[in-house]
Amino acid sequence: METISLRLAPETSKKLHLEAGKLSETCGETVTISDLVRACIGEKLPQVCTKVRSERAGISELRDEVAALREDNARLQEDVTNLVQTLSKIFPLLSTREQIDALTEAIEAVFKALRER
């Protein structure tokens, strides 16, 4: 979000400062003049707030997607490591070329099925 400086008349500034103080006491939380200005913009120009909310929601969705991709990547790395370990144990036990070809085709079929998901 962009930072904007506003120049207010002294009377307006005092009123906003007093209102912020009253709201802070009432709510039990700090309320700033910026908070009041944002609330006024939201009340008078709801499409501005809708756009900001939409952008924030989009960013949040992207963050969630990135986190999910990281988890998927970690699982994939673990699965590949397990596959390599298993194959390093199995290949020496295979005695014929046909057995090796059958295993290779089965692995290929699994990979194809996973890609189609």
Short mmCIF file of C-alpha atoms in Angstrom, two decimals:
data_model
loop_
_atom_site.label_atom_id
_atom_site.label_comp_id
_atom_site.label_asym_id
_atom_site.label_seq_id
_atom_site.Cartn_x
_atom_site.Cartn_y
_atom_site.Cartn_z
CA MET A 1 0.00 0.00 0.00
CA GLU A 2 1.24 3.48 -0.84
CA THR A 3 2.04 6.03 1.86
CA ILE A 4 0.37 9.39 1.49
CA SER A 5 0.79 12.48 3.61
CA LEU A 6 -2.24 14.69 4.20
CA ARG A 7 -2.16 18.29 5.30
CA LEU A 8 -5.16 19.04 7.50
CA ALA A 9 -6.50 22.27 8.87
CA PRO A 10 -5.53 22.68 12.54
CA GLU A 11 -9.19 22.43 13.65
CA THR A 12 -9.67 19.19 11.71
CA SER A 13 -6.45 17.78 13.08
CA LYS A 14 -7.52 18.59 16.67
CA LYS A 15 -10.95 17.02 16.12
CA LEU A 16 -9.42 13.87 14.69
CA HIS A 17 -6.90 13.69 17.51
CA LEU A 18 -9.66 14.04 20.13
CA GLU A 19 -11.84 11.46 18.36
CA ALA A 20 -8.93 9.04 18.16
CA GLY A 21 -8.33 9.52 21.89
CA LYS A 22 -12.00 8.88 22.71
CA LEU A 23 -12.10 5.74 20.57
CA SER A 24 -8.86 4.50 22.14
CA GLU A 25 -10.38 4.81 25.59
CA THR A 26 -13.65 3.21 24.51
CA CYS A 27 -12.11 0.30 22.61
CA GLY A 28 -9.15 -0.26 24.90
CA GLU A 29 -6.89 -0.27 21.85
CA THR A 30 -4.79 2.46 20.30
CA VAL A 31 -6.65 4.27 17.54
CA THR A 32 -4.65 6.60 15.32
CA ILE A 33 -5.67 9.43 13.05
CA SER A 34 -4.64 7.19 10.15
CA ASP A 35 -7.12 4.58 11.37
CA LEU A 36 -9.87 7.21 11.37
CA VAL A 37 -8.97 8.38 7.86
CA ARG A 38 -8.98 4.77 6.59
CA ALA A 39 -12.38 4.20 8.19
CA CYS A 40 -13.76 7.34 6.53
CA ILE A 41 -12.42 6.25 3.15
CA GLY A 42 -13.95 2.82 3.67
CA GLU A 43 -17.30 4.37 4.53
CA LYS A 44 -17.37 6.90 1.70
CA LEU A 45 -15.53 4.87 -0.96
CA PRO A 46 -16.24 1.17 -0.33
CA GLN A 47 -14.85 0.14 -3.72
CA VAL A 48 -11.37 1.25 -2.55
CA CYS A 49 -11.55 -1.02 0.50
CA THR A 50 -12.95 -3.87 -1.59
CA LYS A 51 -9.99 -3.62 -3.96
CA VAL A 52 -7.50 -3.60 -1.06
CA ARG A 53 -9.21 -6.59 0.57
CA SER A 54 -9.20 -8.44 -2.73
CA GLU A 55 -5.49 -7.79 -3.22
CA ARG A 56 -4.73 -8.94 0.32
CA ALA A 57 -6.80 -12.07 -0.19
CA GLY A 58 -4.91 -12.80 -3.41
CA ILE A 59 -1.57 -12.40 -1.66
CA SER A 60 -2.74 -14.64 1.16
CA GLU A 61 -3.83 -17.30 -1.32
CA LEU A 62 -0.45 -17.12 -3.05
CA ARG A 63 1.35 -17.52 0.27
CA ASP A 64 -0.78 -20.56 1.07
CA GLU A 65 -0.06 -22.04 -2.35
CA VAL A 66 3.69 -21.48 -1.95
CA ALA A 67 3.60 -23.16 1.46
CA ALA A 68 1.70 -26.13 -0.01
CA LEU A 69 4.22 -26.38 -2.86
CA ARG A 70 7.09 -26.40 -0.35
CA GLU A 71 5.44 -29.24 1.54
CA ASP A 72 4.82 -31.15 -1.71
CA ASN A 73 8.44 -30.62 -2.73
CA ALA A 74 9.69 -31.92 0.62
CA ARG A 75 7.48 -35.01 0.30
CA LEU A 76 8.65 -35.56 -3.27
CA GLN A 77 12.29 -35.36 -2.23
CA GLU A 78 11.65 -37.87 0.53
CA ASP A 79 9.79 -40.20 -1.86
CA VAL A 80 12.58 -40.04 -4.45
CA THR A 81 15.16 -40.80 -1.78
CA ASN A 82 13.13 -43.80 -0.63
CA LEU A 83 12.72 -44.95 -4.24
CA VAL A 84 16.46 -44.75 -4.89
CA GLN A 85 17.19 -46.73 -1.72
CA THR A 86 14.63 -49.38 -2.63
CA LEU A 87 15.89 -49.67 -6.19
CA SER A 88 19.50 -49.94 -5.05
CA LYS A 89 18.43 -52.97 -2.98
CA ILE A 90 16.25 -54.55 -5.69
CA PHE A 91 18.40 -54.22 -8.84
CA PRO A 92 21.19 -56.52 -7.58
CA LEU A 93 18.58 -59.20 -6.87
CA LEU A 94 17.26 -59.20 -10.43
CA SER A 95 18.87 -61.86 -12.56
CA THR A 96 17.46 -61.32 -16.05
CA ARG A 97 17.06 -58.42 -18.41
CA GLU A 98 13.32 -59.15 -18.60
CA GLN A 99 12.97 -58.62 -14.84
CA ILE A 100 14.81 -55.30 -15.04
CA ASP A 101 12.66 -54.19 -18.02
CA ALA A 102 9.46 -55.17 -16.17
CA LEU A 103 10.51 -53.16 -13.11
CA THR A 104 11.47 -50.17 -15.26
CA GLU A 105 8.11 -50.26 -17.05
CA ALA A 106 6.25 -50.46 -13.73
CA ILE A 107 8.14 -47.42 -12.41
CA GLU A 108 7.40 -45.53 -15.64
CA ALA A 109 3.70 -46.36 -15.33
CA VAL A 110 3.63 -45.00 -11.79
CA PHE A 111 5.30 -41.76 -12.87
CA LYS A 112 2.81 -41.33 -15.74
CA ALA A 113 -0.11 -41.89 -13.39
CA LEU A 114 1.25 -39.29 -10.97
CA ARG A 115 1.69 -36.71 -13.74
CA GLU A 116 -1.92 -37.14 -14.85
CA ARG A 117 -3.23 -36.14 -11.43
#
